[in-house]
Amino acid sequence: MRIAGYLRVSTLKQAEDGVSIEMQKRIIINHCEMLEIISDESEIKWYIDDGWSAKSLERPAMRSLIGDIKTGQMDLIIAYDMSRISRDIMDMMSLLKMLDKYGVSLKCLYDNPSFETASERFMTTIKMATHQYERERTSERTRDAIINIAESGRYPFSGMKHYGYMKDDDGRMVLNPEEASLVLEIFQMACEGYRMREIVRMANIRQDKEIFTMGRIRRIIKNRKYTGTISVYGKDYGGLIPAIITEEIQKKAESNLVTHSHKSDRYIFTSVLICRRCGSTLLCKSAYGKMKKMYLYYFCPTCKKRIRQSDVEDELSEFKVDNATNDFKNRYNALRDIETLLLSRRSKLNDKFLEGAVSVENMQIMLTAIENELRDARRKHSAIQSLDAVRVFSDFESEEQKKAYIEMHIRRIVVDLQEKKVLTIEFKESGFNEDKKI
């Protein structure tokens, strides 16, 4: 007989009250040995959800157990009681129907579910309803306690640590200077129009304790806690946690995030083009023609006028860039250093995975982030390698080369959206310092 032992606790308090994982395991083993179901505890395959609530079946070990049931790998499931399996009536009924479908028996040692007679069905339903009631009452008490803490002026989620914060000796949430500095830089780069990949790269190079992905950067930018405001069951509270940035900075960063989420690597002049009339930074947009050809253009949110990317390229076609290629070698060396760092981090991550210090799920997330950064660095390598012979803007062989040049040397380009013309180009300090008219 193939036997599964399911063990679960949702909190440390349950373990302290006696319903620990080890206690459940010991009782199940004793029961099976007493009934001579097993001769050795190794005959039981254990599924353990330590620290998971029974409000739903979405738990790692439970999902694994359900998968094994559906593939015919189990004959009997043993648990301490029904509340270990689920505290939701509908989930429990659904699970029992699935077990019946696959011919698997469920044995709960202290309140085994049974539906053979009307009385047994009634009693089992009452027990399941009681478990659900206890879970919902616990949830209500927790909610009331959290609201009461917030109303008293204290941070109510002491168990949740967000990047940029740490606990002091009194258990209060305070700023972590090193992490808070990085969070501030993330917001500043977002406000200045940097692409998401550039922000991710900066965050991962600045520190090596954690892995930052595009998704994580987005969550940081959208997290209102960094403004010192937290929401507790629909009500906002200020002053419960130190602020790292202002609400204005977050709104601007989030606005740029929405704009940049629709960007393509095909956009060459991202965050560079400026409207002559109102001074607004043009936003990246796209449209499709009659032949389903996509056109890239830049749109002024104030004047509601636009200019095609191809028009800007035509305006710059004969613009001389021969003196602006001096920094390409430095840029290439910097990208090579980034690639070396990423390869080292990938190797260290692989070592940690082999040692069992990193789970398969986290390994996939971290490795994907590193591989994306590697591809980006290598693509820019190839774009920069052949730039020595460039003399005018039209000599660039690819959009990637044009982007590399724009990012390194040009701070902004003022355009007349009415005439569809480039008026002036302002260079960064690494290039020309004065404006140059076209």
CSV table of N, CA and C in Angstrom, one decimal, residues 275-376:
chain,number,residue,atom,x,y,z
A,275,CYS,N,9.7,68.9,-26.8
A,275,CYS,CA,8.8,69.8,-27.6
A,275,CYS,C,9.3,71.3,-27.5
A,276,ARG,N,9.5,71.9,-28.6
A,276,ARG,CA,10.0,73.3,-28.6
A,276,ARG,C,8.9,74.2,-28.0
A,277,ARG,N,7.7,74.0,-28.2
A,277,ARG,CA,6.6,74.9,-27.8
A,277,ARG,C,6.4,74.9,-26.3
A,278,CYS,N,6.3,73.7,-25.7
A,278,CYS,CA,5.9,73.6,-24.3
A,278,CYS,C,7.0,73.0,-23.4
A,279,GLY,N,8.1,72.5,-24.0
A,279,GLY,CA,9.2,71.9,-23.2
A,279,GLY,C,8.9,70.5,-22.6
A,280,SER,N,7.8,69.9,-23.0
A,280,SER,CA,7.5,68.5,-22.5
A,280,SER,C,8.4,67.5,-23.2
A,281,THR,N,8.7,66.4,-22.5
A,281,THR,CA,9.5,65.3,-23.0
A,281,THR,C,8.5,64.5,-23.8
A,282,LEU,N,8.8,64.1,-25.1
A,282,LEU,CA,7.9,63.4,-25.9
A,282,LEU,C,7.8,61.9,-25.5
A,283,LEU,N,6.7,61.4,-25.6
A,283,LEU,CA,6.4,60.0,-25.2
A,283,LEU,C,6.5,59.1,-26.4
A,284,CYS,N,6.9,57.8,-26.2
A,284,CYS,CA,7.0,56.9,-27.3
A,284,CYS,C,5.6,56.3,-27.6
A,285,LYS,N,5.2,56.3,-28.9
A,285,LYS,CA,4.0,55.8,-29.3
A,285,LYS,C,4.2,55.0,-30.6
A,286,SER,N,3.1,54.2,-31.0
A,286,SER,CA,3.2,53.5,-32.2
A,286,SER,C,1.8,53.4,-32.9
A,287,ALA,N,1.8,53.2,-34.2
A,287,ALA,CA,0.5,53.1,-34.9
A,287,ALA,C,0.8,52.2,-36.1
A,288,TYR,N,-0.3,51.7,-36.6
A,288,TYR,CA,-0.2,50.8,-37.8
A,288,TYR,C,-0.9,51.4,-39.0
A,289,GLY,N,-0.2,51.3,-40.1
A,289,GLY,CA,-0.8,51.8,-41.4
A,289,GLY,C,-1.7,50.9,-42.1
A,290,LYS,N,-2.2,51.2,-43.3
A,290,LYS,CA,-3.1,50.4,-44.0
A,290,LYS,C,-2.6,49.0,-44.3
A,291,MET,N,-1.3,48.9,-44.5
A,291,MET,CA,-0.7,47.6,-44.9
A,291,MET,C,-0.2,46.9,-43.6
A,292,LYS,N,-0.7,47.3,-42.4
A,292,LYS,CA,-0.3,46.7,-41.2
A,292,LYS,C,1.1,46.9,-40.8
A,293,LYS,N,1.7,47.9,-41.4
A,293,LYS,CA,3.1,48.3,-41.0
A,293,LYS,C,3.1,49.2,-39.8
A,294,MET,N,4.0,48.8,-38.8
A,294,MET,CA,4.0,49.6,-37.6
A,294,MET,C,4.9,50.9,-37.8
A,295,TYR,N,4.4,52.0,-37.4
A,295,TYR,CA,5.2,53.3,-37.4
A,295,TYR,C,5.5,53.7,-36.0
A,296,LEU,N,6.7,54.1,-35.8
A,296,LEU,CA,7.1,54.6,-34.5
A,296,LEU,C,7.2,56.1,-34.5
A,297,TYR,N,6.6,56.7,-33.5
A,297,TYR,CA,6.6,58.1,-33.4
A,297,TYR,C,6.7,58.6,-32.0
A,298,TYR,N,6.8,59.9,-31.8
A,298,TYR,CA,7.0,60.5,-30.5
A,298,TYR,C,5.9,61.6,-30.3
A,299,PHE,N,5.2,61.5,-29.2
A,299,PHE,CA,4.0,62.3,-29.0
A,299,PHE,C,4.1,63.3,-27.8
A,300,CYS,N,3.7,64.6,-28.0
A,300,CYS,CA,3.7,65.5,-26.9
A,300,CYS,C,2.4,65.5,-26.1
A,301,PRO,N,2.5,65.2,-24.8
A,301,PRO,CA,1.3,65.0,-24.1
A,301,PRO,C,0.5,66.3,-23.8
A,302,THR,N,1.2,67.5,-24.0
A,302,THR,CA,0.6,68.8,-23.8
A,302,THR,C,0.1,69.3,-25.1
A,303,CYS,N,0.9,69.4,-26.2
A,303,CYS,CA,0.5,70.0,-27.4
A,303,CYS,C,-0.3,69.0,-28.3
A,304,LYS,N,-0.3,67.7,-28.0
A,304,LYS,CA,-1.0,66.7,-28.7
A,304,LYS,C,-0.6,66.6,-30.1
A,305,LYS,N,0.7,66.9,-30.4
A,305,LYS,CA,1.3,66.7,-31.7
A,305,LYS,C,2.4,65.7,-31.7
A,306,ARG,N,2.8,65.2,-32.8
A,306,ARG,CA,3.7,64.1,-32.9
A,306,ARG,C,4.7,64.2,-34.0
A,307,ILE,N,5.7,63.4,-33.9
A,307,ILE,CA,6.7,63.4,-35.0
A,307,ILE,C,7.2,61.9,-35.2
A,308,ARG,N,7.4,61.5,-36.4
A,308,ARG,CA,7.8,60.1,-36.6
A,308,ARG,C,9.3,59.9,-36.3
A,309,GLN,N,9.6,58.7,-35.9
A,309,GLN,CA,11.0,58.5,-35.6
A,309,GLN,C,11.8,58.6,-36.9
A,310,SER,N,11.3,58.2,-38.0
A,310,SER,CA,12.0,58.2,-39.3
A,310,SER,C,12.3,59.7,-39.7
A,311,ASP,N,11.3,60.6,-39.3
A,311,ASP,CA,11.6,62.0,-39.6
A,311,ASP,C,12.8,62.6,-38.9
A,312,VAL,N,12.9,62.2,-37.6
A,312,VAL,CA,14.0,62.6,-36.8
A,312,VAL,C,15.3,62.0,-37.3
A,313,GLU,N,15.3,60.8,-37.7
A,313,GLU,CA,16.5,60.1,-38.3
A,313,GLU,C,16.9,60.9,-39.6
A,314,ASP,N,15.9,61.2,-40.4
A,314,ASP,CA,16.2,61.9,-41.7
A,314,ASP,C,16.9,63.3,-41.4
A,315,GLU,N,16.4,64.0,-40.3
A,315,GLU,CA,16.9,65.3,-40.0
A,315,GLU,C,18.4,65.2,-39.5
A,316,LEU,N,18.7,64.0,-38.9
A,316,LEU,CA,20.0,63.8,-38.4
A,316,LEU,C,21.0,63.0,-39.3
A,317,SER,N,20.5,62.7,-40.5
A,317,SER,CA,21.2,61.8,-41.4
A,317,SER,C,22.7,62.3,-41.7
A,318,GLU,N,22.8,63.6,-41.9
A,318,GLU,CA,24.2,64.1,-42.2
A,318,GLU,C,24.9,64.8,-41.0
A,319,PHE,N,24.3,64.5,-39.8
A,319,PHE,CA,24.9,65.1,-38.6
A,319,PHE,C,26.2,64.4,-38.3
A,320,LYS,N,27.3,65.2,-38.2
A,320,LYS,CA,28.7,64.6,-38.0
A,320,LYS,C,28.8,64.1,-36.6
A,321,VAL,N,29.3,62.9,-36.5
A,321,VAL,CA,29.5,62.3,-35.2
A,321,VAL,C,30.9,61.7,-35.0
A,322,ASP,N,31.8,62.1,-35.9
A,322,ASP,CA,33.2,61.6,-35.9
A,322,ASP,C,33.9,61.9,-34.6
A,323,ASN,N,33.7,63.1,-34.0
A,323,ASN,CA,34.4,63.4,-32.8
A,323,ASN,C,33.7,62.8,-31.5
A,324,ALA,N,32.6,62.2,-31.7
A,324,ALA,CA,31.8,61.7,-30.6
A,324,ALA,C,32.0,60.2,-30.3
A,325,THR,N,32.9,59.6,-31.1
A,325,THR,CA,33.1,58.2,-30.9
A,325,THR,C,34.3,57.8,-29.9
A,326,ASN,N,34.9,58.9,-29.3
A,326,ASN,CA,36.0,58.6,-28.4
A,326,ASN,C,35.6,57.8,-27.2
A,327,ASP,N,34.4,57.9,-26.8
A,327,ASP,CA,34.0,57.2,-25.6
A,327,ASP,C,33.5,55.7,-25.8
A,328,PHE,N,33.5,55.3,-27.1
A,328,PHE,CA,32.9,54.0,-27.4
A,328,PHE,C,33.8,52.9,-26.8
A,329,LYS,N,35.1,53.1,-26.7
A,329,LYS,CA,36.0,52.1,-26.1
A,329,LYS,C,35.7,52.0,-24.6
A,330,ASN,N,35.6,53.1,-24.0
A,330,ASN,CA,35.3,53.1,-22.5
A,330,ASN,C,33.9,52.4,-22.3
A,331,ARG,N,33.0,52.7,-23.2
A,331,ARG,CA,31.6,52.0,-23.0
A,331,ARG,C,31.8,50.5,-23.2
A,332,TYR,N,32.6,50.1,-24.2
A,332,TYR,CA,32.8,48.7,-24.5
A,332,TYR,C,33.4,48.0,-23.3
A,333,ASN,N,34.4,48.6,-22.7
A,333,ASN,CA,35.1,48.0,-21.6
A,333,ASN,C,34.2,47.9,-20.4
A,334,ALA,N,33.3,48.9,-20.2
A,334,ALA,CA,32.4,48.9,-19.1
A,334,ALA,C,31.4,47.7,-19.3
A,335,LEU,N,30.9,47.5,-20.5
A,335,LEU,CA,30.0,46.4,-20.8
A,335,LEU,C,30.7,45.0,-20.6
A,336,ARG,N,32.0,45.0,-20.9
A,336,ARG,CA,32.7,43.8,-20.7
A,336,ARG,C,32.9,43.5,-19.2
A,337,ASP,N,33.1,44.5,-18.4
A,337,ASP,CA,33.1,44.3,-16.9
A,337,ASP,C,31.8,43.8,-16.4
A,338,ILE,N,30.7,44.4,-16.9
A,338,ILE,CA,29.4,43.9,-16.5
A,338,ILE,C,29.2,42.5,-16.8
A,339,GLU,N,29.6,42.1,-18.0
A,339,GLU,CA,29.4,40.7,-18.5
A,339,GLU,C,30.2,39.8,-17.6
A,340,THR,N,31.5,40.2,-17.2
A,340,THR,CA,32.3,39.3,-16.3
A,340,THR,C,31.6,39.2,-14.9
A,341,LEU,N,31.1,40.3,-14.4
A,341,LEU,CA,30.4,40.2,-13.1
A,341,LEU,C,29.2,39.3,-13.2
A,342,LEU,N,28.4,39.4,-14.3
A,342,LEU,CA,27.2,38.6,-14.4
A,342,LEU,C,27.6,37.1,-14.5
A,343,LEU,N,28.6,36.8,-15.2
A,343,LEU,CA,29.1,35.4,-15.3
A,343,LEU,C,29.5,34.9,-14.0
A,344,SER,N,30.2,35.7,-13.2
A,344,SER,CA,30.6,35.3,-11.8
A,344,SER,C,29.4,35.0,-11.0
A,345,ARG,N,28.4,35.9,-11.1
A,345,ARG,CA,27.2,35.7,-10.3
A,345,ARG,C,26.4,34.5,-10.7
A,346,ARG,N,26.4,34.2,-12.0
A,346,ARG,CA,25.7,33.0,-12.4
A,346,ARG,C,26.4,31.7,-11.9
A,347,SER,N,27.8,31.8,-11.9
A,347,SER,CA,28.5,30.6,-11.3
A,347,SER,C,28.3,30.4,-9.8
A,348,LYS,N,28.2,31.6,-9.1
A,348,LYS,CA,28.0,31.5,-7.6
A,348,LYS,C,26.6,31.0,-7.4
A,349,LEU,N,25.6,31.4,-8.2
A,349,LEU,CA,24.2,30.9,-8.0
A,349,LEU,C,24.1,29.4,-8.3
A,350,ASN,N,24.9,29.0,-9.3
A,350,ASN,CA,24.9,27.5,-9.6
A,350,ASN,C,25.4,26.7,-8.4
A,351,ASP,N,26.5,27.3,-7.8
A,351,ASP,CA,27.1,26.6,-6.6
A,351,ASP,C,26.1,26.5,-5.5
A,352,LYS,N,25.4,27.6,-5.2
A,352,LYS,CA,24.5,27.7,-4.1
A,352,LYS,C,23.3,26.7,-4.4
A,353,PHE,N,22.9,26.6,-5.6
A,353,PHE,CA,21.8,25.6,-6.0
A,353,PHE,C,22.3,24.2,-5.7
A,354,LEU,N,23.5,23.8,-6.1
A,354,LEU,CA,24.0,22.5,-5.9
A,354,LEU,C,24.2,22.2,-4.5
A,355,GLU,N,24.5,23.2,-3.7
A,355,GLU,CA,24.6,23.0,-2.2
A,355,GLU,C,23.3,22.9,-1.5
A,356,GLY,N,22.2,23.2,-2.2
A,356,GLY,CA,20.8,23.1,-1.7
A,356,GLY,C,20.4,24.4,-1.0
A,357,ALA,N,21.2,25.5,-1.1
A,357,ALA,CA,20.9,26.8,-0.5
A,357,ALA,C,19.9,27.6,-1.2
A,358,VAL,N,19.6,27.2,-2.5
A,358,VAL,CA,18.6,27.9,-3.3
A,358,VAL,C,17.6,26.9,-3.9
A,359,SER,N,16.3,27.2,-3.8
A,359,SER,CA,15.3,26.3,-4.3
A,359,SER,C,15.3,26.3,-5.8
A,360,VAL,N,14.6,25.3,-6.4
A,360,VAL,CA,14.5,25.3,-7.9
A,360,VAL,C,13.8,26.5,-8.4
A,361,GLU,N,12.7,26.9,-7.7
A,361,GLU,CA,11.9,28.0,-8.1
A,361,GLU,C,12.7,29.3,-8.1
A,362,ASN,N,13.4,29.6,-7.0
A,362,ASN,CA,14.2,30.8,-6.9
A,362,ASN,C,15.4,30.8,-7.9
A,363,MET,N,15.9,29.6,-8.1
A,363,MET,CA,17.0,29.4,-9.1
A,363,MET,C,16.5,29.9,-10.4
A,364,GLN,N,15.3,29.5,-10.8
A,364,GLN,CA,14.8,29.8,-12.2
A,364,GLN,C,14.6,31.3,-12.3
A,365,ILE,N,14.1,32.0,-11.2
A,365,ILE,CA,13.8,33.4,-11.2
A,365,ILE,C,15.2,34.2,-11.3
A,366,MET,N,16.1,33.8,-10.5
A,366,MET,CA,17.4,34.5,-10.5
A,366,MET,C,18.2,34.3,-11.8
A,367,LEU,N,18.2,33.0,-12.3
A,367,LEU,CA,18.9,32.7,-13.5
A,367,LEU,C,18.3,33.5,-14.7
A,368,THR,N,17.0,33.6,-14.7
A,368,THR,CA,16.4,34.3,-15.8
A,368,THR,C,16.8,35.8,-15.9
A,369,ALA,N,16.9,36.4,-14.7
A,369,ALA,CA,17.3,37.8,-14.6
A,369,ALA,C,18.7,38.0,-15.1
A,370,ILE,N,19.6,37.0,-14.6
A,370,ILE,CA,21.0,37.1,-15.0
A,370,ILE,C,21.2,36.9,-16.5
A,371,GLU,N,20.4,35.9,-17.1
A,371,GLU,CA,20.6,35.7,-18.5
A,371,GLU,C,20.0,36.8,-19.4
A,372,ASN,N,19.0,37.5,-18.9
A,372,ASN,CA,18.5,38.7,-19.6
A,372,ASN,C,19.5,39.8,-19.7
A,373,GLU,N,20.2,40.0,-18.5
A,373,GLU,CA,21.2,41.0,-18.5
A,373,GLU,C,22.4,40.7,-19.3
A,374,LEU,N,22.7,39.4,-19.4
A,374,LEU,CA,23.9,39.0,-20.2
A,374,LEU,C,23.5,39.2,-21.7
A,375,ARG,N,22.3,38.8,-22.1
A,375,ARG,CA,21.9,39.1,-23.5
A,375,ARG,C,22.0,40.5,-23.9
A,376,ASP,N,21.5,41.4,-23.0
A,376,ASP,CA,21.5,42.8,-23.2
A,376,ASP,C,22.9,43.4,-23.4
